[in-house]
Each structure stands twice: as C-alpha cells, then as structure tokens.
XYZ file of C-alpha atoms in Angstrom:
72
model
C 71.134 69.470 53.312
C 74.340 71.585 53.678
C 77.899 71.447 54.333
C 79.716 72.378 57.613
C 83.580 72.520 57.543
C 85.872 72.813 60.450
C 89.410 74.034 60.089
C 91.781 72.532 62.494
C 95.067 71.428 63.371
C 97.012 68.046 63.443
C 96.268 66.512 66.985
C 98.345 63.503 66.255
C 101.728 65.182 66.780
C 102.576 65.347 70.639
C 105.063 67.887 71.612
C 106.217 69.039 75.305
C 104.447 72.277 76.186
C 101.616 72.029 73.225
C 99.163 69.754 75.337
C 96.588 72.251 74.857
C 96.626 72.243 71.045
C 96.664 68.576 70.880
C 93.591 68.457 73.134
C 91.760 71.128 71.099
C 92.689 69.211 67.814
C 91.494 65.983 69.166
C 88.209 67.415 70.405
C 87.490 69.043 67.087
C 88.118 65.668 65.091
C 85.692 64.121 67.848
C 83.200 66.922 67.200
C 83.588 66.465 63.300
C 82.831 62.838 63.552
C 79.848 62.993 66.029
C 78.369 65.693 63.748
C 78.540 63.969 60.551
C 77.108 60.930 62.184
C 74.207 62.866 63.701
C 73.589 65.241 60.596
C 74.009 62.774 58.057
C 70.122 61.700 57.799
C 69.379 65.509 57.241
C 71.765 65.306 54.187
C 74.327 67.404 56.061
C 77.964 66.631 55.277
C 80.547 67.403 57.869
C 84.186 67.664 57.180
C 87.597 68.695 58.936
C 90.329 70.459 56.922
C 93.789 70.029 58.709
C 96.472 71.977 57.447
C 100.194 71.451 57.898
C 102.318 73.405 60.096
C 102.271 77.191 59.309
C 105.070 79.242 61.053
C 103.396 82.383 62.337
C 104.287 85.067 64.693
C 102.390 83.570 67.392
C 105.475 80.632 67.383
C 107.427 83.159 68.919
C 105.592 82.943 72.316
C 106.664 79.084 72.814
C 110.255 78.346 74.244
C 112.966 77.473 71.830
C 112.954 73.943 71.995
C 109.376 73.767 71.254
C 109.913 76.082 68.117
C 112.889 73.791 66.859
C 110.539 70.760 67.252
C 107.530 72.301 65.399
C 109.928 73.410 62.566
C 111.513 69.733 62.049
C-alpha cells in the first residue's frame, strides 16, 4: 500500500503561447489515471493535486497578452 501524489497545473485552459504547459498538464493527468489503475491492486492510491493560477516571477518571461490572459 501507499500513496503517490502528483502536483500539476490545470491542462484544461488553452492559451496562445502556452501549448507546452497544456501538453505537460494533460500528460500528468493521464499518467495519474494510468498509475491509479495499475497500482490499485497493490493498495496504492494515486492522486493529482492541481492548484489554481499562481503569479510568480516566471510569468515575466511571457508576452504581455499571455500575462493578461492568465490573470483574467
């Protein structure tokens, strides 16, 4: 038994210039579902925690229109 917790970002919000983030989030969601099915028989619970938007200094690297869209 045991627990696995993935931490990810919301893959459901499509934004120009952010395809990489959507792809990574969708991949993590699929990995979480797959691992949950594969490990269930061993008593391992697999979850993914998806936070809301958090404006960090990394946001400054994106164009202004992307920053505005993320903040809306």
